[in-house]
PDB file of C-alpha atoms in Angstrom:
ATOM      1  CA  LEU A   1       0.000   0.000   0.000  1.00  0.00           C
ATOM      2  CA  VAL A   2       2.686   2.498   1.016  1.00  0.00           C
ATOM      3  CA  GLY A   3       5.415   1.483  -1.393  1.00  0.00           C
ATOM      4  CA  LEU A   4       3.417   0.688  -4.526  1.00  0.00           C
ATOM      5  CA  ILE A   5      -0.293   1.514  -4.595  1.00  0.00           C
ATOM      6  CA  LEU A   6      -0.269   5.033  -3.138  1.00  0.00           C
ATOM      7  CA  PRO A   7       2.708   6.230  -5.226  1.00  0.00           C
ATOM      8  CA  SER A   8       1.055   4.811  -8.352  1.00  0.00           C
ATOM      9  CA  ILE A   9      -2.213   6.630  -7.623  1.00  0.00           C
ATOM     10  CA  GLN A  10      -0.308   9.843  -6.875  1.00  0.00           C
ATOM     11  CA  THR A  11       1.619   9.587 -10.156  1.00  0.00           C
ATOM     12  CA  MET A  12      -1.552   9.022 -12.172  1.00  0.00           C
ATOM     13  CA  TYR A  13      -3.207  11.960 -10.442  1.00  0.00           C
ATOM     14  CA  SER A  14      -0.189  14.212 -11.082  1.00  0.00           C
ATOM     15  CA  SER A  15      -0.273  13.320 -14.782  1.00  0.00           C
ATOM     16  CA  PHE A  16      -3.493  15.356 -15.067  1.00  0.00           C
ATOM     17  CA  LEU A  17      -2.034  18.449 -13.390  1.00  0.00           C
ATOM     18  CA  SER A  18      -0.062  21.401 -14.726  1.00  0.00           C
ATOM     19  CA  SER A  19       3.674  21.902 -14.337  1.00  0.00           C
ATOM     20  CA  SER A  20       3.143  23.613 -10.998  1.00  0.00           C
ATOM     21  CA  GLY A  21       0.952  20.748  -9.802  1.00  0.00           C
ATOM     22  CA  LYS A  22      -1.910  23.089  -8.882  1.00  0.00           C
ATOM     23  CA  ASP A  23      -4.145  23.306 -11.957  1.00  0.00           C
ATOM     24  CA  PHE A  24      -6.076  20.432 -13.541  1.00  0.00           C
ATOM     25  CA  VAL A  25      -5.234  20.200 -17.268  1.00  0.00           C
ATOM     26  CA  GLY A  26      -6.936  16.937 -18.195  1.00  0.00           C
ATOM     27  CA  PHE A  27      -5.163  14.982 -20.938  1.00  0.00           C
ATOM     28  CA  ALA A  28      -2.946  17.900 -21.991  1.00  0.00           C
ATOM     29  CA  ASN A  29       0.203  16.199 -20.703  1.00  0.00           C
ATOM     30  CA  TYR A  30      -0.577  13.060 -22.690  1.00  0.00           C
ATOM     31  CA  LEU A  31      -1.283  15.127 -25.796  1.00  0.00           C
ATOM     32  CA  TRP A  32       2.111  16.780 -25.283  1.00  0.00           C
ATOM     33  CA  ILE A  33       3.824  13.373 -25.387  1.00  0.00           C
ATOM     34  CA  PHE A  34       2.255  12.423 -28.712  1.00  0.00           C
ATOM     35  CA  THR A  35       2.421  15.851 -30.382  1.00  0.00           C
ATOM     36  CA  GLN A  36       5.845  17.227 -29.396  1.00  0.00           C
ATOM     37  CA  SER A  37       8.931  15.970 -31.203  1.00  0.00           C
ATOM     38  CA  ALA A  38      10.712  14.962 -27.974  1.00  0.00           C
ATOM     39  CA  GLY A  39       7.761  12.884 -26.794  1.00  0.00           C
ATOM     40  CA  ILE A  40       7.214  11.207 -30.153  1.00  0.00           C
ATOM     41  CA  THR A  41      10.926  10.428 -30.480  1.00  0.00           C
ATOM     42  CA  ALA A  42      10.979   8.937 -26.976  1.00  0.00           C
ATOM     43  CA  VAL A  43       8.013   6.661 -27.747  1.00  0.00           C
ATOM     44  CA  VAL A  44       9.366   5.547 -31.145  1.00  0.00           C
ATOM     45  CA  ASN A  45      12.863   4.882 -29.802  1.00  0.00           C
ATOM     46  CA  THR A  46      11.473   2.934 -26.851  1.00  0.00           C
ATOM     47  CA  ILE A  47       9.506   0.728 -29.244  1.00  0.00           C
ATOM     48  CA  ILE A  48      12.677   0.125 -31.286  1.00  0.00           C
ATOM     49  CA  TRP A  49      14.577  -0.847 -28.127  1.00  0.00           C
ATOM     50  CA  VAL A  50      11.778  -3.233 -27.131  1.00  0.00           C
ATOM     51  CA  LEU A  51      11.673  -4.905 -30.541  1.00  0.00           C
ATOM     52  CA  VAL A  52      15.415  -5.252 -31.124  1.00  0.00           C
ATOM     53  CA  VAL A  53      17.065  -5.906 -27.740  1.00  0.00           C
ATOM     54  CA  PRO A  54      14.997  -8.900 -26.493  1.00  0.00           C
ATOM     55  CA  THR A  55      14.972 -10.533 -29.927  1.00  0.00           C
ATOM     56  CA  VAL A  56      18.698 -10.268 -30.617  1.00  0.00           C
ATOM     57  CA  SER A  57      19.778 -10.990 -27.031  1.00  0.00           C
ATOM     58  CA  THR A  58      17.616 -14.117 -26.859  1.00  0.00           C
ATOM     59  CA  ILE A  59      18.673 -15.437 -30.275  1.00  0.00           C
ATOM     60  CA  VAL A  60      22.385 -14.886 -29.608  1.00  0.00           C
ATOM     61  CA  GLY A  61      22.125 -16.220 -26.050  1.00  0.00           C
ATOM     62  CA  LEU A  62      20.237 -19.319 -27.220  1.00  0.00           C
ATOM     63  CA  ALA A  63      22.665 -20.001 -30.072  1.00  0.00           C
ATOM     64  CA  TYR A  64      25.634 -19.649 -27.728  1.00  0.00           C
ATOM     65  CA  ALA A  65      24.011 -21.928 -25.133  1.00  0.00           C
ATOM     66  CA  VAL A  66      23.345 -24.620 -27.749  1.00  0.00           C
ATOM     67  CA  PHE A  67      26.836 -24.529 -29.237  1.00  0.00           C
ATOM     68  CA  ILE A  68      28.709 -24.700 -25.923  1.00  0.00           C
ATOM     69  CA  ASP A  69      26.388 -27.219 -24.267  1.00  0.00           C
ATOM     70  CA  ARG A  70      28.478 -30.045 -22.768  1.00  0.00           C
ATOM     71  CA  THR A  71      31.673 -28.899 -24.515  1.00  0.00           C
ATOM     72  CA  ARG A  72      35.114 -28.811 -22.939  1.00  0.00           C
ATOM     73  CA  GLY A  73      35.640 -25.480 -21.160  1.00  0.00           C
ATOM     74  CA  GLU A  74      31.900 -24.770 -21.021  1.00  0.00           C
ATOM     75  CA  LYS A  75      32.178 -22.978 -17.673  1.00  0.00           C
ATOM     76  CA  ILE A  76      34.894 -20.646 -18.963  1.00  0.00           C
ATOM     77  CA  TYR A  77      32.907 -19.817 -22.093  1.00  0.00           C
ATOM     78  CA  LYS A  78      29.848 -19.022 -19.977  1.00  0.00           C
ATOM     79  CA  VAL A  79      31.803 -16.768 -17.643  1.00  0.00           C
ATOM     80  CA  LEU A  80      33.202 -14.771 -20.569  1.00  0.00           C
ATOM     81  CA  VAL A  81      29.717 -14.016 -21.924  1.00  0.00           C
ATOM     82  CA  PHE A  82      28.118 -13.520 -18.514  1.00  0.00           C
ATOM     83  CA  MET A  83      30.738 -11.032 -17.262  1.00  0.00           C
ATOM     84  CA  PRO A  84      28.976  -7.915 -18.669  1.00  0.00           C
ATOM     85  CA  MET A  85      26.021  -8.701 -16.373  1.00  0.00           C
ATOM     86  CA  ALA A  86      28.296  -7.829 -13.442  1.00  0.00           C
ATOM     87  CA  ILE A  87      28.784  -4.309 -14.844  1.00  0.00           C
ATOM     88  CA  SER A  88      26.269  -1.571 -14.084  1.00  0.00           C
ATOM     89  CA  PHE A  89      24.507   0.108 -16.984  1.00  0.00           C
ATOM     90  CA  VAL A  90      26.477   3.271 -16.211  1.00  0.00           C
ATOM     91  CA  GLY A  91      29.746   1.325 -16.372  1.00  0.00           C
ATOM     92  CA  ALA A  92      28.687  -0.367 -19.612  1.00  0.00           C
ATOM     93  CA  GLY A  93      27.763   3.015 -21.084  1.00  0.00           C
ATOM     94  CA  ILE A  94      31.175   4.473 -20.200  1.00  0.00           C
ATOM     95  CA  ILE A  95      32.994   1.461 -21.680  1.00  0.00           C
ATOM     96  CA  TRP A  96      31.104   1.676 -24.957  1.00  0.00           C
ATOM     97  CA  ARG A  97      31.400   5.452 -25.095  1.00  0.00           C
ATOM     98  CA  PHE A  98      35.156   4.926 -25.297  1.00  0.00           C
ATOM     99  CA  MET A  99      34.555   2.252 -27.945  1.00  0.00           C
ATOM    100  CA  TYR A 100      32.670   4.814 -30.068  1.00  0.00           C
ATOM    101  CA  GLU A 101      34.951   7.761 -29.198  1.00  0.00           C
ATOM    102  CA  TYR A 102      35.624  10.084 -32.140  1.00  0.00           C
ATOM    103  CA  ARG A 103      38.518  12.373 -32.911  1.00  0.00           C
ATOM    104  CA  GLY A 104      39.201  14.252 -36.112  1.00  0.00           C
ATOM    105  CA  PRO A 105      41.123  12.487 -38.907  1.00  0.00           C
ATOM    106  CA  GLN A 106      44.206  14.562 -38.063  1.00  0.00           C
ATOM    107  CA  PHE A 107      44.365  13.134 -34.527  1.00  0.00           C
ATOM    108  CA  GLU A 108      45.238   9.705 -33.179  1.00  0.00           C
ATOM    109  CA  GLN A 109      42.069   7.756 -32.442  1.00  0.00           C
ATOM    110  CA  ILE A 110      41.389   6.457 -28.923  1.00  0.00           C
ATOM    111  CA  GLY A 111      38.077   4.783 -29.833  1.00  0.00           C
ATOM    112  CA  LEU A 112      38.500   1.138 -30.858  1.00  0.00           C
ATOM    113  CA  LEU A 113      35.950   1.222 -33.697  1.00  0.00           C
ATOM    114  CA  ASN A 114      37.414   4.345 -35.256  1.00  0.00           C
ATOM    115  CA  GLN A 115      40.945   2.971 -34.928  1.00  0.00           C
ATOM    116  CA  ILE A 116      39.817  -0.147 -36.780  1.00  0.00           C
ATOM    117  CA  MET A 117      38.319   2.109 -39.471  1.00  0.00           C
ATOM    118  CA  VAL A 118      41.667   3.911 -39.803  1.00  0.00           C
ATOM    119  CA  TRP A 119      43.598   0.617 -39.997  1.00  0.00           C
ATOM    120  CA  PHE A 120      41.446  -0.415 -42.969  1.00  0.00           C
ATOM    121  CA  GLY A 121      41.934   2.925 -44.684  1.00  0.00           C
ATOM    122  CA  GLY A 122      38.572   4.456 -43.789  1.00  0.00           C
ATOM    123  CA  GLU A 123      37.637   7.718 -42.108  1.00  0.00           C
ATOM    124  CA  PRO A 124      36.707   7.894 -38.410  1.00  0.00           C
ATOM    125  CA  GLN A 125      32.962   8.225 -37.827  1.00  0.00           C
ATOM    126  CA  GLN A 126      30.929  10.063 -35.213  1.00  0.00           C
ATOM    127  CA  TRP A 127      28.963   6.960 -34.307  1.00  0.00           C
ATOM    128  CA  LEU A 128      26.782   8.594 -31.643  1.00  0.00           C
ATOM    129  CA  LEU A 129      25.841  11.589 -33.801  1.00  0.00           C
ATOM    130  CA  ASN A 130      24.774   9.921 -37.041  1.00  0.00           C
ATOM    131  CA  GLU A 131      20.966   9.603 -36.980  1.00  0.00           C
ATOM    132  CA  PRO A 132      19.153   7.232 -36.896  1.00  0.00           C
ATOM    133  CA  TRP A 133      21.980   4.719 -36.505  1.00  0.00           C
ATOM    134  CA  ASN A 134      23.126   6.260 -33.216  1.00  0.00           C
ATOM    135  CA  THR A 135      20.125   4.672 -31.495  1.00  0.00           C
ATOM    136  CA  MET A 136      21.167   1.282 -32.833  1.00  0.00           C
ATOM    137  CA  PHE A 137      24.688   1.798 -31.489  1.00  0.00           C
ATOM    138  CA  LEU A 138      23.193   2.457 -28.053  1.00  0.00           C
ATOM    139  CA  ILE A 139      21.048  -0.666 -28.366  1.00  0.00           C
ATOM    140  CA  VAL A 140      24.210  -2.725 -28.909  1.00  0.00           C
ATOM    141  CA  VAL A 141      25.267  -1.905 -25.339  1.00  0.00           C
ATOM    142  CA  LEU A 142      22.139  -3.387 -23.757  1.00  0.00           C
ATOM    143  CA  ILE A 143      22.354  -6.434 -26.035  1.00  0.00           C
ATOM    144  CA  TRP A 144      25.947  -6.911 -24.869  1.00  0.00           C
ATOM    145  CA  VAL A 145      24.803  -6.819 -21.238  1.00  0.00           C
ATOM    146  CA  GLN A 146      21.665  -8.946 -21.532  1.00  0.00           C
ATOM    147  CA  THR A 147      22.997 -11.715 -23.796  1.00  0.00           C
ATOM    148  CA  GLY A 148      24.816 -13.283 -20.831  1.00  0.00           C
ATOM    149  CA  PHE A 149      21.586 -13.430 -18.846  1.00  0.00           C
ATOM    150  CA  ALA A 150      19.756 -15.093 -21.736  1.00  0.00           C
ATOM    151  CA  MET A 151      22.592 -17.574 -22.247  1.00  0.00           C
ATOM    152  CA  VAL A 152      22.739 -18.697 -18.605  1.00  0.00           C
ATOM    153  CA  VAL A 153      18.979 -19.180 -18.205  1.00  0.00           C
ATOM    154  CA  LEU A 154      18.531 -20.953 -21.534  1.00  0.00           C
ATOM    155  CA  SER A 155      21.604 -23.125 -21.011  1.00  0.00           C
ATOM    156  CA  ALA A 156      20.145 -24.382 -17.737  1.00  0.00           C
ATOM    157  CA  ALA A 157      16.806 -24.998 -19.472  1.00  0.00           C
ATOM    158  CA  ILE A 158      18.459 -26.962 -22.282  1.00  0.00           C
ATOM    159  CA  LYS A 159      20.122 -29.253 -19.761  1.00  0.00           C
ATOM    160  CA  GLY A 160      16.658 -29.936 -18.356  1.00  0.00           C
ATOM    161  CA  VAL A 161      15.337 -31.319 -21.656  1.00  0.00           C
ATOM    162  CA  PRO A 162      15.058 -35.121 -21.219  1.00  0.00           C
ATOM    163  CA  ILE A 163      17.890 -36.843 -23.035  1.00  0.00           C
ATOM    164  CA  GLU A 164      15.507 -39.698 -23.915  1.00  0.00           C
ATOM    165  CA  GLN A 165      13.520 -37.368 -26.179  1.00  0.00           C
ATOM    166  CA  MET A 166      16.675 -36.316 -28.016  1.00  0.00           C
ATOM    167  CA  GLU A 167      17.780 -39.925 -28.451  1.00  0.00           C
ATOM    168  CA  ALA A 168      14.343 -40.996 -29.691  1.00  0.00           C
ATOM    169  CA  ALA A 169      14.312 -38.161 -32.234  1.00  0.00           C
ATOM    170  CA  GLU A 170      17.822 -39.110 -33.378  1.00  0.00           C
ATOM    171  CA  LEU A 171      16.767 -42.732 -33.863  1.00  0.00           C
ATOM    172  CA  ASP A 172      13.894 -41.508 -36.027  1.00  0.00           C
ATOM    173  CA  GLY A 173      16.484 -40.082 -38.414  1.00  0.00           C
ATOM    174  CA  THR A 174      15.965 -36.391 -37.685  1.00  0.00           C
ATOM    175  CA  THR A 175      18.669 -33.816 -38.348  1.00  0.00           C
ATOM    176  CA  ALA A 176      20.260 -31.666 -35.644  1.00  0.00           C
ATOM    177  CA  TRP A 177      18.150 -28.681 -36.749  1.00  0.00           C
ATOM    178  CA  GLN A 178      14.931 -30.723 -36.613  1.00  0.00           C
ATOM    179  CA  ARG A 179      15.781 -31.938 -33.100  1.00  0.00           C
ATOM    180  CA  PHE A 180      16.464 -28.364 -32.042  1.00  0.00           C
ATOM    181  CA  VAL A 181      13.185 -27.011 -33.463  1.00  0.00           C
ATOM    182  CA  ASN A 182      10.907 -29.918 -32.496  1.00  0.00           C
ATOM    183  CA  VAL A 183      12.436 -31.073 -29.206  1.00  0.00           C
ATOM    184  CA  THR A 184      14.707 -28.451 -27.645  1.00  0.00           C
ATOM    185  CA  VAL A 185      12.650 -25.292 -28.306  1.00  0.00           C
ATOM    186  CA  PRO A 186       9.324 -26.754 -27.042  1.00  0.00           C
ATOM    187  CA  GLY A 187      11.164 -28.094 -23.994  1.00  0.00           C
ATOM    188  CA  ILE A 188      12.522 -24.666 -23.037  1.00  0.00           C
ATOM    189  CA  ARG A 189       9.459 -22.619 -24.036  1.00  0.00           C
ATOM    190  CA  SER A 190       8.731 -21.388 -20.503  1.00  0.00           C
ATOM    191  CA  SER A 191      12.339 -20.255 -20.080  1.00  0.00           C
ATOM    192  CA  LEU A 192      12.224 -18.461 -23.415  1.00  0.00           C
ATOM    193  CA  VAL A 193       9.132 -16.559 -22.256  1.00  0.00           C
ATOM    194  CA  VAL A 194      10.848 -15.555 -19.009  1.00  0.00           C
ATOM    195  CA  VAL A 195      13.979 -14.365 -20.817  1.00  0.00           C
ATOM    196  CA  LEU A 196      12.069 -12.406 -23.463  1.00  0.00           C
ATOM    197  CA  THR A 197       9.762 -10.667 -21.001  1.00  0.00           C
ATOM    198  CA  THR A 198      12.563  -9.888 -18.526  1.00  0.00           C
ATOM    199  CA  ILE A 199      14.778  -8.326 -21.202  1.00  0.00           C
ATOM    200  CA  THR A 200      11.778  -6.482 -22.657  1.00  0.00           C
ATOM    201  CA  ILE A 201      11.050  -4.873 -19.293  1.00  0.00           C
ATOM    202  CA  ALA A 202      14.736  -3.936 -18.968  1.00  0.00           C
ATOM    203  CA  SER A 203      14.552  -2.330 -22.426  1.00  0.00           C
ATOM    204  CA  LEU A 204      11.486  -0.322 -21.456  1.00  0.00           C
ATOM    205  CA  LYS A 205      13.188   0.995 -18.322  1.00  0.00           C
ATOM    206  CA  VAL A 206      16.515   1.884 -19.946  1.00  0.00           C
ATOM    207  CA  TYR A 207      17.861   5.221 -18.769  1.00  0.00           C
ATOM    208  CA  ASP A 208      21.493   4.955 -17.704  1.00  0.00           C
ATOM    209  CA  ILE A 209      22.939   4.014 -21.092  1.00  0.00           C
ATOM    210  CA  VAL A 210      21.241   6.918 -22.870  1.00  0.00           C
ATOM    211  CA  ALA A 211      22.105   9.392 -20.093  1.00  0.00           C
ATOM    212  CA  VAL A 212      25.801   8.437 -20.014  1.00  0.00           C
ATOM    213  CA  MET A 213      26.455   8.087 -23.737  1.00  0.00           C
ATOM    214  CA  THR A 214      24.394  10.811 -25.430  1.00  0.00           C
ATOM    215  CA  GLY A 215      22.320  12.611 -22.808  1.00  0.00           C
ATOM    216  CA  GLY A 216      19.294  12.055 -25.049  1.00  0.00           C
ATOM    217  CA  ARG A 217      20.696  14.328 -27.753  1.00  0.00           C
ATOM    218  CA  ASP A 218      20.487  13.722 -31.500  1.00  0.00           C
ATOM    219  CA  ASP A 219      17.128  11.921 -31.282  1.00  0.00           C
ATOM    220  CA  THR A 220      18.326   9.155 -28.943  1.00  0.00           C
ATOM    221  CA  THR A 221      15.972   9.872 -26.043  1.00  0.00           C
ATOM    222  CA  VAL A 222      13.675   7.180 -24.629  1.00  0.00           C
ATOM    223  CA  LEU A 223      10.703   7.253 -22.269  1.00  0.00           C
ATOM    224  CA  GLY A 224      12.750   6.522 -19.149  1.00  0.00           C
ATOM    225  CA  PHE A 225      15.262   9.263 -19.902  1.00  0.00           C
ATOM    226  CA  GLU A 226      12.630  11.806 -20.922  1.00  0.00           C
ATOM    227  CA  MET A 227      10.684  11.101 -17.733  1.00  0.00           C
ATOM    228  CA  VAL A 228      13.692  11.907 -15.535  1.00  0.00           C
ATOM    229  CA  LYS A 229      14.632  14.896 -17.691  1.00  0.00           C
ATOM    230  CA  GLN A 230      11.190  16.451 -17.265  1.00  0.00           C
ATOM    231  CA  GLN A 231      11.367  15.960 -13.503  1.00  0.00           C
ATOM    232  CA  GLN A 232      14.880  17.308 -13.008  1.00  0.00           C
ATOM    233  CA  GLY A 233      15.102  21.036 -12.616  1.00  0.00           C
ATOM    234  CA  PHE A 234      11.371  21.125 -11.854  1.00  0.00           C
ATOM    235  CA  GLN A 235      10.582  21.461 -15.565  1.00  0.00           C
ATOM    236  CA  SER A 236       7.228  19.710 -15.445  1.00  0.00           C
ATOM    237  CA  TYR A 237       6.040  17.120 -12.957  1.00  0.00           C
ATOM    238  CA  GLY A 238       2.889  16.793 -15.061  1.00  0.00           C
ATOM    239  CA  HIS A 239       4.836  15.739 -18.147  1.00  0.00           C
ATOM    240  CA  SER A 240       7.088  13.476 -16.085  1.00  0.00           C
ATOM    241  CA  SER A 241       4.107  11.772 -14.450  1.00  0.00           C
ATOM    242  CA  ALA A 242       2.376  11.294 -17.804  1.00  0.00           C
ATOM    243  CA  LEU A 243       5.534   9.695 -19.224  1.00  0.00           C
ATOM    244  CA  ALA A 244       5.678   7.403 -16.191  1.00  0.00           C
ATOM    245  CA  VAL A 245       2.071   6.330 -16.763  1.00  0.00           C
ATOM    246  CA  VAL A 246       2.738   5.645 -20.462  1.00  0.00           C
ATOM    247  CA  LEU A 247       5.774   3.575 -19.485  1.00  0.00           C
ATOM    248  CA  PHE A 248       3.647   1.684 -16.965  1.00  0.00           C
ATOM    249  CA  LEU A 249       1.024   0.952 -19.623  1.00  0.00           C
ATOM    250  CA  PHE A 250       3.765  -0.488 -21.848  1.00  0.00           C
ATOM    251  CA  VAL A 251       5.001  -2.760 -19.057  1.00  0.00           C
ATOM    252  CA  LEU A 252       1.557  -3.821 -17.794  1.00  0.00           C
ATOM    253  CA  PRO A 253       0.740  -6.323 -20.603  1.00  0.00           C
ATOM    254  CA  LEU A 254       4.043  -8.101 -19.987  1.00  0.00           C
ATOM    255  CA  ILE A 255       3.318  -8.404 -16.275  1.00  0.00           C
ATOM    256  CA  ILE A 256      -0.162  -9.766 -16.966  1.00  0.00           C
ATOM    257  CA  TYR A 257       1.208 -12.244 -19.511  1.00  0.00           C
ATOM    258  CA  ASN A 258       3.870 -13.469 -17.085  1.00  0.00           C
ATOM    259  CA  ALA A 259       1.269 -13.899 -14.345  1.00  0.00           C
ATOM    260  CA  GLN A 260      -0.927 -15.950 -16.691  1.00  0.00           C
ATOM    261  CA  GLN A 261       1.998 -18.171 -17.687  1.00  0.00           C
ATOM    262  CA  LEU A 262       2.899 -18.799 -14.045  1.00  0.00           C
ATOM    263  CA  ARG A 263      -0.714 -19.696 -13.276  1.00  0.00           C
ATOM    264  CA  LYS A 264      -0.815 -22.172 -16.185  1.00  0.00           C
ATOM    265  CA  GLN A 265       2.425 -23.794 -14.997  1.00  0.00           C
ATOM    266  CA  ARG A 266       0.972 -24.242 -11.512  1.00  0.00           C
ATOM    267  CA  GLU A 267      -2.152 -25.845 -12.987  1.00  0.00           C
ATOM    268  CA  VAL A 268      -0.020 -28.292 -14.992  1.00  0.00           C
ATOM    269  CA  ARG A 269       1.967 -29.221 -11.885  1.00  0.00           C
TER     270      ARG A 269
END
């Protein structure tokens, strides 16, 4: 009641108030989100993050888990991919900001990507300024962090698939791909749902990476960053609250879906 319900009600109520928090303005704050360029950009970019990050992280994590399953040095390979999970989003943003660092062609490059460009005879690029690709370069950071999480969870799920099913499918003359699609994937379906929804929620809440690497400039802002930006400096609590409500509405279907899946699993058990 104190930590969740009351703050949620207060935020929803504030989303209908003016910047000062005294005057009732109805849906004006929500109209601002979907009519002003900053609000529209934040919504569009957030959708892009939600579509790209969970999909790529899960596919790469699953592929890695399958290829290293029961191989020599499996633990070492897992640690190498899982290590970014131990880094905060701020730390990851700083690391990748150095990766994308740009200096003029007349200077020595300190950014790894631009140095590679120079080695191959190309010109250094301002990776975080070139729209719309700068958003994709930010997305790479979260994929880098979340792939380890996907790999660990899915690797554990793969080990839980009954070996008898795999052997029976092999005796039936199926290929490795057919066994993966028809045996492994159905056997880890619940884990796939957990990984996808967890990474999706993380993508919706992303703030640190954008704040550290670009500060939301050059059309890289997202809902989480714009929400904090509107609140800082007392710009507009009404706008900030409305952004928080929109973000909550994006997350709500995922929470409901997860709750339904958990209920179905309990019924099966």
